[in-house]
mmCIF file of C-alpha atoms in Angstrom:
data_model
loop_
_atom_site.group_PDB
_atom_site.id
_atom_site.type_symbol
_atom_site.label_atom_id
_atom_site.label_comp_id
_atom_site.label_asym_id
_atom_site.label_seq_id
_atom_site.Cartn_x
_atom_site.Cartn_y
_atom_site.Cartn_z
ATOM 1 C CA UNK L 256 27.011 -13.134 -39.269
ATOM 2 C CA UNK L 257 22.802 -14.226 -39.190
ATOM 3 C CA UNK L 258 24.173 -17.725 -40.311
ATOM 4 C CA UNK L 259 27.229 -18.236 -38.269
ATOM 5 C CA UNK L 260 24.638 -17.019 -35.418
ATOM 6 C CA UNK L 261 22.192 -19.630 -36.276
ATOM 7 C CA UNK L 262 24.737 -22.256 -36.690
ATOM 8 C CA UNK L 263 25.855 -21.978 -33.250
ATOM 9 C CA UNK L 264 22.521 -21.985 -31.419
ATOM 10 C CA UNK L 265 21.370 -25.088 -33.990
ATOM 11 C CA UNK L 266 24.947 -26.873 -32.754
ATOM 12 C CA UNK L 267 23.999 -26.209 -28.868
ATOM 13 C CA UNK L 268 20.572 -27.442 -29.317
ATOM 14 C CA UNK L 269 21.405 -30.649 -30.952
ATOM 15 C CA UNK L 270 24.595 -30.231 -28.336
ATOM 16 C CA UNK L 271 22.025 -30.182 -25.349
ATOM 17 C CA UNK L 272 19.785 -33.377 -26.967
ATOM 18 C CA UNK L 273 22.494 -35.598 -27.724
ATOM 19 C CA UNK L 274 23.127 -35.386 -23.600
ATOM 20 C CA UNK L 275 20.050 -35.011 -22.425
ATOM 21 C CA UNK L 276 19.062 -39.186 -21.467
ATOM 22 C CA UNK L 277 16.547 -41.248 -23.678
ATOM 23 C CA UNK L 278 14.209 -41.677 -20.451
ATOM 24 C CA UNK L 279 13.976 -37.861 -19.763
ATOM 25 C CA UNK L 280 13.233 -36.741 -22.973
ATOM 26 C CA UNK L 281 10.475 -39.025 -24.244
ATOM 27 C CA UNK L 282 8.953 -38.020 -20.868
ATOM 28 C CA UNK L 283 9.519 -34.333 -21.792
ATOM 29 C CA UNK L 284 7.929 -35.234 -25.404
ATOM 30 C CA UNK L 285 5.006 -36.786 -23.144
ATOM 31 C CA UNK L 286 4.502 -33.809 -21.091
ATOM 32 C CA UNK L 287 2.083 -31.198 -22.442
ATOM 33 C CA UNK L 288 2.374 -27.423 -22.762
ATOM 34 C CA UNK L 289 1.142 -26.449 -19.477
ATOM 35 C CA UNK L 290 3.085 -29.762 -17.832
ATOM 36 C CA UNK L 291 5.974 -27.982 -19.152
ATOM 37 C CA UNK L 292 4.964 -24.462 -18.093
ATOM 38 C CA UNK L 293 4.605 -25.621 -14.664
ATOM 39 C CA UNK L 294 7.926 -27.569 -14.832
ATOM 40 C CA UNK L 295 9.432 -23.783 -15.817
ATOM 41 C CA UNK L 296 7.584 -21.814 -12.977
ATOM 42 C CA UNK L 297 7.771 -24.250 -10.354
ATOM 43 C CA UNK L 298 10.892 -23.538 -8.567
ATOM 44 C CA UNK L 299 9.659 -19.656 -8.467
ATOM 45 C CA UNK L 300 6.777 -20.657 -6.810
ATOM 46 C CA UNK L 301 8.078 -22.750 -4.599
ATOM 47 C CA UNK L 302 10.757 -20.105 -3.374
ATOM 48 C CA UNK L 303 8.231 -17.909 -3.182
ATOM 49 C CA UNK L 304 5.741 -19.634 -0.831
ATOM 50 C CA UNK L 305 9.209 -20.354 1.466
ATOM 51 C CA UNK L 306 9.793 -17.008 1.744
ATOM 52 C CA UNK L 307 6.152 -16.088 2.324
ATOM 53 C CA UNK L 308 4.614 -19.047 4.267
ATOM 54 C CA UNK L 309 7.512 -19.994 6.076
ATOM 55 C CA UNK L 310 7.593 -16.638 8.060
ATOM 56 C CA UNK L 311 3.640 -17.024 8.884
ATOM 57 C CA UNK L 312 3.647 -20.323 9.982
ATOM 58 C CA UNK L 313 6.884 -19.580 12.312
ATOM 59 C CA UNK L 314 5.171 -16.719 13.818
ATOM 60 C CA UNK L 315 2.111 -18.308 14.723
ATOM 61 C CA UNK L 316 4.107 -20.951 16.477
ATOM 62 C CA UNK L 317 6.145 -18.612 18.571
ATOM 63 C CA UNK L 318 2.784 -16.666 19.275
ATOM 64 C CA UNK L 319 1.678 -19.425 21.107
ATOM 65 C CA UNK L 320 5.202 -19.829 23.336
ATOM 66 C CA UNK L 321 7.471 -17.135 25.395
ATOM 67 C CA UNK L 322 10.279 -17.110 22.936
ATOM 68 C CA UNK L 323 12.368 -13.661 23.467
ATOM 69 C CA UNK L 324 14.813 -13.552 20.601
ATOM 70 C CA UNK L 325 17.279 -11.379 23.202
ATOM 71 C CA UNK L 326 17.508 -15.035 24.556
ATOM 72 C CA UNK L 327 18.026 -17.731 22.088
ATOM 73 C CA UNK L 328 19.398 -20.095 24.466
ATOM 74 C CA UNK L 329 16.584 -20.068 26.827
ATOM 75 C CA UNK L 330 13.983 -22.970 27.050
ATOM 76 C CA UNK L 331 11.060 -22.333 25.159
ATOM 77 C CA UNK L 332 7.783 -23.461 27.015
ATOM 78 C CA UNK L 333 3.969 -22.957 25.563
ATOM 79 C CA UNK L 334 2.058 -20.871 27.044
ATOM 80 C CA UNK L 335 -1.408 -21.199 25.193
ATOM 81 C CA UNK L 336 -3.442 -18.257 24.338
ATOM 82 C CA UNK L 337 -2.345 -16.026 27.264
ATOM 83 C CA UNK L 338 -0.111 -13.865 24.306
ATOM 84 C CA UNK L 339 -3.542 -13.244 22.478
ATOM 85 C CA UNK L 340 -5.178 -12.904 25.672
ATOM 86 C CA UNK L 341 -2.623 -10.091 27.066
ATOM 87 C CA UNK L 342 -2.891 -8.167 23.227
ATOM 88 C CA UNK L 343 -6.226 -8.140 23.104
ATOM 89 C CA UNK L 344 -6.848 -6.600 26.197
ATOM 90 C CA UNK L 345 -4.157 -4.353 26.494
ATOM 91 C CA UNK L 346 -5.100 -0.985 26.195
ATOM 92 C CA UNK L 347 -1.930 0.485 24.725
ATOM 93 C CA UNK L 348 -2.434 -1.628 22.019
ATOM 94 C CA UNK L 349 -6.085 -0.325 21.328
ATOM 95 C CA UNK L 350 -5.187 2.957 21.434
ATOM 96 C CA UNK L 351 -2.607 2.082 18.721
ATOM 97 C CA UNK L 352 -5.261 0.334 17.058
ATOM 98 C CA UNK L 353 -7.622 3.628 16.865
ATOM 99 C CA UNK L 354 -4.293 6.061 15.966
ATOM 100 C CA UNK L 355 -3.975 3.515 12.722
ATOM 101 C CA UNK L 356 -7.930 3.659 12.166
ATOM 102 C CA UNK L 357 -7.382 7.361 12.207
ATOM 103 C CA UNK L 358 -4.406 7.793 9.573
ATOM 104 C CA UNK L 359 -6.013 5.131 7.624
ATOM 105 C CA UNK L 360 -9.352 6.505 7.154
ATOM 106 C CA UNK L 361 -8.140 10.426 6.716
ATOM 107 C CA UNK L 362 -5.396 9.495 4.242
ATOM 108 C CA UNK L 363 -7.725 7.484 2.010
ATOM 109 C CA UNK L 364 -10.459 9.934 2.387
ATOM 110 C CA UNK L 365 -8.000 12.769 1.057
ATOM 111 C CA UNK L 366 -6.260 10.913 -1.568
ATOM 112 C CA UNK L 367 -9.646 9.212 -2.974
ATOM 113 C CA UNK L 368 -10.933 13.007 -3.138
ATOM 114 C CA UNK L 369 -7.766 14.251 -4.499
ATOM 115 C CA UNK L 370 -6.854 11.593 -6.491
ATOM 116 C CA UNK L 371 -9.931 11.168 -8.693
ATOM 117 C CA UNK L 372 -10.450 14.936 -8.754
ATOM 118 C CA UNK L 373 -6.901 15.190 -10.514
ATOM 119 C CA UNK L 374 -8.092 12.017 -12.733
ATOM 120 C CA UNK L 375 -10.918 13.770 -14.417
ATOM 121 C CA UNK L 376 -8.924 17.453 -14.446
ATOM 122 C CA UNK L 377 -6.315 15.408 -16.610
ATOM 123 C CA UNK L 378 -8.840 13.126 -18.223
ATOM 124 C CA UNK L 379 -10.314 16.195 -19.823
ATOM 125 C CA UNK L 380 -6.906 16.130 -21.922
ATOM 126 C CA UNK L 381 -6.063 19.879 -21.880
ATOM 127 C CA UNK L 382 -3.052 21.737 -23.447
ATOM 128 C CA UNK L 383 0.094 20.218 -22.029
ATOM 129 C CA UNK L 384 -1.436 17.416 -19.792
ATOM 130 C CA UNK L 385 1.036 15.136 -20.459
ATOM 131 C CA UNK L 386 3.526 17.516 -18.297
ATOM 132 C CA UNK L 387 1.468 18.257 -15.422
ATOM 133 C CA UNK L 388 0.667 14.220 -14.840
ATOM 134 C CA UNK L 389 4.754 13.769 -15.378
ATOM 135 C CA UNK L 390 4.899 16.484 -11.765
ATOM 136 C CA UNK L 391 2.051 15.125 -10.765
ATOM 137 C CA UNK L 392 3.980 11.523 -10.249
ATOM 138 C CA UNK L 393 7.200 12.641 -8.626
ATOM 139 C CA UNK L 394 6.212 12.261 -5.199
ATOM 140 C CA UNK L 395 5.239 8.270 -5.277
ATOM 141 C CA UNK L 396 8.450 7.902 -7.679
ATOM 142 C CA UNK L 397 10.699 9.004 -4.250
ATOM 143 C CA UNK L 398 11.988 6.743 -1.354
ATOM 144 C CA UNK L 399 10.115 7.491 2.074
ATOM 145 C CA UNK L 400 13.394 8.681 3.667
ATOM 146 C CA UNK L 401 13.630 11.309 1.190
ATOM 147 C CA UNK L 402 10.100 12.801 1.427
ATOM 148 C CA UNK L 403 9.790 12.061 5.392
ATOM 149 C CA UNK L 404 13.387 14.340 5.933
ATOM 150 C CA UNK L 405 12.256 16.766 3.447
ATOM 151 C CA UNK L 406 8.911 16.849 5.060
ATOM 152 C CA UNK L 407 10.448 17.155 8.539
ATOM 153 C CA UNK L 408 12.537 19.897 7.114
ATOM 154 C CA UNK L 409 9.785 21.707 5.817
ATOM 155 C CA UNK L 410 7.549 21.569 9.317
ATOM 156 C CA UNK L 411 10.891 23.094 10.890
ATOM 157 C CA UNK L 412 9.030 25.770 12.692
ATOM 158 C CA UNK L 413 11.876 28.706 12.093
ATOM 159 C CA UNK L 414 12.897 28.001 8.540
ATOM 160 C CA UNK L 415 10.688 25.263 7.172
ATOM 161 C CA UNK L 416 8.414 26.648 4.554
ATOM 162 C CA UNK L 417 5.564 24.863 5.177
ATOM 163 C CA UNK L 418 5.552 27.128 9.119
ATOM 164 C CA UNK L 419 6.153 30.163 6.129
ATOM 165 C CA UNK L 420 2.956 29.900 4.500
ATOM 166 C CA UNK L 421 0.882 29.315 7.338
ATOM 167 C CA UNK L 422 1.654 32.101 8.708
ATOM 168 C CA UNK L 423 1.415 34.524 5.789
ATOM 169 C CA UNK L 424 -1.792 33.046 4.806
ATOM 170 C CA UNK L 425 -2.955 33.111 8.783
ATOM 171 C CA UNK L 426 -0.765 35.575 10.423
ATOM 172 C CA UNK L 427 -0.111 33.429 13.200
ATOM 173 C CA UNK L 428 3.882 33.550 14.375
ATOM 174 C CA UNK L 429 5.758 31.056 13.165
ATOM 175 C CA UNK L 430 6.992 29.687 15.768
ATOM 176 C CA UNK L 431 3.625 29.090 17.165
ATOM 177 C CA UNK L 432 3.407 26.685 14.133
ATOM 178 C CA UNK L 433 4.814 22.951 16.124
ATOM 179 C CA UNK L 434 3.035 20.801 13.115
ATOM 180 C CA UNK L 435 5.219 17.650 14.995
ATOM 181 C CA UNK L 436 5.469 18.785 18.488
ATOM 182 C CA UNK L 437 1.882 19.383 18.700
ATOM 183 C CA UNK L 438 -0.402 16.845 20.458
ATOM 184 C CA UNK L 439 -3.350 18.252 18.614
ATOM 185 C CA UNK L 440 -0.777 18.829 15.178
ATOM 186 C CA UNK L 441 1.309 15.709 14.795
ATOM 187 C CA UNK L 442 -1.190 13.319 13.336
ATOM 188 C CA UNK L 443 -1.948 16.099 10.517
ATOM 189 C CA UNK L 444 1.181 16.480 9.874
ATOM 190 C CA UNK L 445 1.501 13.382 8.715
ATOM 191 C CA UNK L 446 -1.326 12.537 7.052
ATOM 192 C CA UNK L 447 -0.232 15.764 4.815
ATOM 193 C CA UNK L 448 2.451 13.795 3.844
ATOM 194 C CA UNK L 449 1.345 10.721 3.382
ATOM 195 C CA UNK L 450 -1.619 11.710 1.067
ATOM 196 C CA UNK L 451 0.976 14.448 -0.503
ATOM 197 C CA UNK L 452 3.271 10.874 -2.102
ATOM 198 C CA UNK L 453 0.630 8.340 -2.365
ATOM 199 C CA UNK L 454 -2.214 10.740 -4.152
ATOM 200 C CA UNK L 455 -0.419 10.708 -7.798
ATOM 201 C CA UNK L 456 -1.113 6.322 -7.074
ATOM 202 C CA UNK L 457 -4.901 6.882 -6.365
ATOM 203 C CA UNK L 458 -4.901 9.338 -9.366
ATOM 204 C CA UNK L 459 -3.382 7.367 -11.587
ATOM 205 C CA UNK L 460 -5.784 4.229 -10.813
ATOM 206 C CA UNK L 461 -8.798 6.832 -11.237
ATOM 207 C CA UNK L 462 -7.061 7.944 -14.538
ATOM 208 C CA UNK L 463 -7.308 4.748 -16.030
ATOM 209 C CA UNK L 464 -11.081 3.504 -14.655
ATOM 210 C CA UNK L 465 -11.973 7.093 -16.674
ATOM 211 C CA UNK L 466 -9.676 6.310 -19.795
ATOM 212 C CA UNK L 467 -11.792 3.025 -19.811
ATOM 213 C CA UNK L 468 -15.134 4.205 -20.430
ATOM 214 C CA UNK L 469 -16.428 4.001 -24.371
ATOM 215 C CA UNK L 470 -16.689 7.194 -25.873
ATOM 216 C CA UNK L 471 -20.585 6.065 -27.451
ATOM 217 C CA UNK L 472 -21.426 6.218 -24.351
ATOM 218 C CA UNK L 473 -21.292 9.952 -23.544
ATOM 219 C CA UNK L 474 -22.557 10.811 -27.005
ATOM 220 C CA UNK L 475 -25.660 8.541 -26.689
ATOM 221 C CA UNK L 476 -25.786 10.568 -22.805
ATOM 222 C CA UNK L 477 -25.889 14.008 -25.032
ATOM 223 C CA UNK L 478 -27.943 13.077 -27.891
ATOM 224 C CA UNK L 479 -30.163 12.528 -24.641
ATOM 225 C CA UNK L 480 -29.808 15.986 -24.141
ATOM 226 C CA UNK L 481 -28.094 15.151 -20.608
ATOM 227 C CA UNK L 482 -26.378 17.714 -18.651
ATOM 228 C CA UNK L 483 -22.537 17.670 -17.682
ATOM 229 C CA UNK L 484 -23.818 17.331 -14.435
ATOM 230 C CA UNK L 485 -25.839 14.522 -14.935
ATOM 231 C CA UNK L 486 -23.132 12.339 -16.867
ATOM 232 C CA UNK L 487 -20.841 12.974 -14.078
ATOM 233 C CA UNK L 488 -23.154 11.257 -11.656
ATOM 234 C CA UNK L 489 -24.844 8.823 -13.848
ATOM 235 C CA UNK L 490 -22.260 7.252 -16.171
ATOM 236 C CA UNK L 491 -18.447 8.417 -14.874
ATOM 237 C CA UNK L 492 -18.869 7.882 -11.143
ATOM 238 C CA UNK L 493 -20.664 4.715 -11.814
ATOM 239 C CA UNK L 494 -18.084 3.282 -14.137
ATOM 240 C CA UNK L 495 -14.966 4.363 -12.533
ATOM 241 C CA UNK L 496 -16.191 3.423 -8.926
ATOM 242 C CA UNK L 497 -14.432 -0.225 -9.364
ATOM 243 C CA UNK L 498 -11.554 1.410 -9.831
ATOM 244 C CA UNK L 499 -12.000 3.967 -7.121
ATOM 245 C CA UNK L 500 -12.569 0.727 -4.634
ATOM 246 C CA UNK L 501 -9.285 -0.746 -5.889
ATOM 247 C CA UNK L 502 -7.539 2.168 -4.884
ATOM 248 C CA UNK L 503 -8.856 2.258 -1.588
ATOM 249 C CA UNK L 504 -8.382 -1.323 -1.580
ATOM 250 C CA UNK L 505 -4.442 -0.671 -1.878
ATOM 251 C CA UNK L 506 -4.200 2.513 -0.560
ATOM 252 C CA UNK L 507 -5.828 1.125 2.744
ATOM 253 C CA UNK L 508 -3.942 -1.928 3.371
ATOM 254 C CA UNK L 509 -0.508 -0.130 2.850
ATOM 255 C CA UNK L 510 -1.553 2.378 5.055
ATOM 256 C CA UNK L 511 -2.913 0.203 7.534
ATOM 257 C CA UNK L 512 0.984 -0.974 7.877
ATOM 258 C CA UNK L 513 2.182 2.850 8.078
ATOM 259 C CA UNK L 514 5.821 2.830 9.785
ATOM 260 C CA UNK L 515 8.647 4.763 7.588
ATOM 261 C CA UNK L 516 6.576 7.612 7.703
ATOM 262 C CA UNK L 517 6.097 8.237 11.081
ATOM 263 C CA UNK L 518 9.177 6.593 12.431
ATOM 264 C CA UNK L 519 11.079 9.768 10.187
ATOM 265 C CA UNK L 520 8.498 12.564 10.670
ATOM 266 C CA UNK L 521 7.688 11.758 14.811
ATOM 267 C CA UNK L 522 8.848 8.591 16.269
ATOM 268 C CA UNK L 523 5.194 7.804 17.217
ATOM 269 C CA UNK L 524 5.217 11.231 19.527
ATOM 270 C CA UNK L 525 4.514 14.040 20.699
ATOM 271 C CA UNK L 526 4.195 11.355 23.448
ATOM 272 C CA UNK L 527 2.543 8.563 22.113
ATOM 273 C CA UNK L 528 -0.453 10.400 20.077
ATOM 274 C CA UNK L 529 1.235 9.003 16.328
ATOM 275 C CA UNK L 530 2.025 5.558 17.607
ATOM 276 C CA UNK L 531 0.333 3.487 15.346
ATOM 277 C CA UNK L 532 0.051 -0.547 15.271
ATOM 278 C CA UNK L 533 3.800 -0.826 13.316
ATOM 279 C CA UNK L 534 5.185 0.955 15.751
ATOM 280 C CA UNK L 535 3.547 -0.854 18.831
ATOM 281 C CA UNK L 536 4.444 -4.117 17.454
ATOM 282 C CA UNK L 537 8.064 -3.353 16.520
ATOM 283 C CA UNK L 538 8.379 -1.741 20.495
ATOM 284 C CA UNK L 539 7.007 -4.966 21.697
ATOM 285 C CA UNK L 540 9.918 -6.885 19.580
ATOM 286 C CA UNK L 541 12.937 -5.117 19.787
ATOM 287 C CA UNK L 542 12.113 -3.300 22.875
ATOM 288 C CA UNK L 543 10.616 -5.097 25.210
ATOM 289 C CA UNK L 544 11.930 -8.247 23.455
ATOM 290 C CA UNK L 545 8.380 -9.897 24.180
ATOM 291 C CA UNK L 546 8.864 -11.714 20.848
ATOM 292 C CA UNK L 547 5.847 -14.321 21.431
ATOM 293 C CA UNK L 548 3.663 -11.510 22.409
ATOM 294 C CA UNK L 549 4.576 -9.954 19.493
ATOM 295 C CA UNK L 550 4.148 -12.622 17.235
ATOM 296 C CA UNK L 551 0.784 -12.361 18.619
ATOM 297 C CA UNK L 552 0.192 -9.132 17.843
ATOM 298 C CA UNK L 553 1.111 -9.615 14.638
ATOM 299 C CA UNK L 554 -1.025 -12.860 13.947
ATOM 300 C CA UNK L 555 -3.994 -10.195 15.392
ATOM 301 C CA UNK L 556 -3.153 -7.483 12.594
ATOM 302 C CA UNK L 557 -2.850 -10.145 9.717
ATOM 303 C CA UNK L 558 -6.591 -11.591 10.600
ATOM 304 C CA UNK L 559 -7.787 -8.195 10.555
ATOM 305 C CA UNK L 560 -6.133 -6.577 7.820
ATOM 306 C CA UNK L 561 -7.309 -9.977 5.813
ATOM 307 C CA UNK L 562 -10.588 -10.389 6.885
ATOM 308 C CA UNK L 563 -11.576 -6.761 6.375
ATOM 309 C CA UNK L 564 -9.985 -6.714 2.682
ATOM 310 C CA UNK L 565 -11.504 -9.930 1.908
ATOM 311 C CA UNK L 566 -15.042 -8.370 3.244
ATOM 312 C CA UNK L 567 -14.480 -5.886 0.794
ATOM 313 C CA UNK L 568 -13.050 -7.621 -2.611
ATOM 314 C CA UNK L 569 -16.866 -9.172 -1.933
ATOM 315 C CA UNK L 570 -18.288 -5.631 -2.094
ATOM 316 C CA UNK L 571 -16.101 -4.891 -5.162
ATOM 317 C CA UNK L 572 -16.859 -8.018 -7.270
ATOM 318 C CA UNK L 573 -20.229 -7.198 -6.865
ATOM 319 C CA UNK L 574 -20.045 -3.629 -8.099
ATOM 320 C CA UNK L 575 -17.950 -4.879 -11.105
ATOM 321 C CA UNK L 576 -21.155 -7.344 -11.669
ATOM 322 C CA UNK L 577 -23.826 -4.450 -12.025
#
């Protein structure tokens, strides 16, 4: 069967040679290994920078013109920087601008803390750790629609749970309890969620920035006579903190485009307190149909999100460099 096999891939080889032309292949037998790599990977790439660049380029055009896509038909005319102009000082669109800051900043704060704490509980490689970091991951392994209707369910303020447990641990009524029809409760209530899927990611980032560190190295701490305490500070943070950044890295820039999440839990209410910048920007689009101004908008986010992340891959190379 191995020889019959064989026989038949040898036959298409010498099948594919015999018709491939004399020019192409003593220009193939020319080419070197990575000319031929490249030759492989090209069309990828290419496909790949028209699905990616394409996109950019054609929204910074229509940023700069009053395109509405409601009306295809209607003459497009420039209109300079008077989209950026009206963005930038519109103060609906700051406001949504400090609502992301907030979610971005609490989530990563929680799930950093969380995350690395559940690192090093697992790290230490206890009886049955293998199962706890398999329930651990569940959450990040389901679809946002899942967790935000589950979530939603759970906040239900006469037979969700979460109202439950407030209240027994609290005693306050439960349907006092309005975690997403509360101006004050709403934001919480989603970043509970969001660092409740997206901590198991951070932890298991931590995880492997601690599975990294050499062994010698906390035996040559001890033979030191240093305390827990001390090697905690002085050789795990230290070591795992690239790793730490790179989840923050991550974890902040997907966060920074937050939208399933609170388009399921609150629709960007009570009012408008949860509207973040996703939610502005797809308003401004499919709303108000103000296409170029939200082209705009979304040129705005793109230069910050980049310029912030490439402020701090600066920081980060430089840690990995001590």
């Amino acid at each position: 069967m191995n020889i019959s096999h064989s026989s038949i891939v040898e036959k298409a080889a010498d099948a594919t040679a015999r018709a491939t032309p004399v020019s192409v292949a003593r220009r193939v037998r020319g080419l070197s290994d990575r000319a031929i790599a490249w030759v492989f990977i090209a069309p990828a790439i290419t496909l790949l920078l028209a699905i990616n660049i394409f996109p950019l380029l054609w929204a910074v055009y229509l940023s700069f013109t009053n395109y509405r896509a409601n009306r295809p038909n209607a003459p497009v005319q420039g209109v300079g920087f008077s989209n950026y102009e009206r963005v930038l000082t519109d103060p609906d669109i700051w406001q949504a601008m400090q609502t992301t800051a907030h979610f971005v900043f609490w989530t990563i704060v929680l799930q950093t803390v969380i995350g690395f704490a559940l690192a090093y509980l697992i790290d230490r490689k206890f009886r049955g750790h293998a199962f706890w970091t398999t329930i651990i991951l569940i959450p990040m392994m389901l679809s946002p629609a899942v967790v935000g209707n589950f979530w939603r369910f759970l906040y239900e303020p006469q037979i969700g749970l979460f109202a439950y447990a407030v209240s027994l641990l609290t005693g306050i009524p439960t349907s006092d309890i309005q975690m997403l029809g509360s101006v004050s409760l709403a934001p919480w209530a989603i970043i509970i969620v969001d660092t409740w899927m997206w901590t198991p990611y951070v932890m298991l980032i931590c995880l492997a920035g601690l599975r990294s560190i050499p062994d010698y190295i906390y035996e040559a701490a001890e033979v030191d006579r240093a305390s827990a305490w001390r090697q905690f500070w002085s050789i795990t943070v230290p070591m795992a903190l690239p790793f730490i950044m790179l989840a923050v890295l991550f974890r902040g820039i997907e966060n920074f485009k937050m939208f399933d999440m609170v388009t399921l839990l609150t629709g960007g209410g009570p009012g408008s307190v949860t509207e973040v910048a996703s939610i502005t920007l797809k308003r401004t689009a499919f709303e108000s149909w103000a296409t170029g101004r939200a082209s705009a908008f979304a040129i705005v986010l793109f230069v910050a999100v980049f310029g912030l992340a490439n402020i701090y891959v600066k920081a980060l190379n430089k840690v990995k460099q001590r």
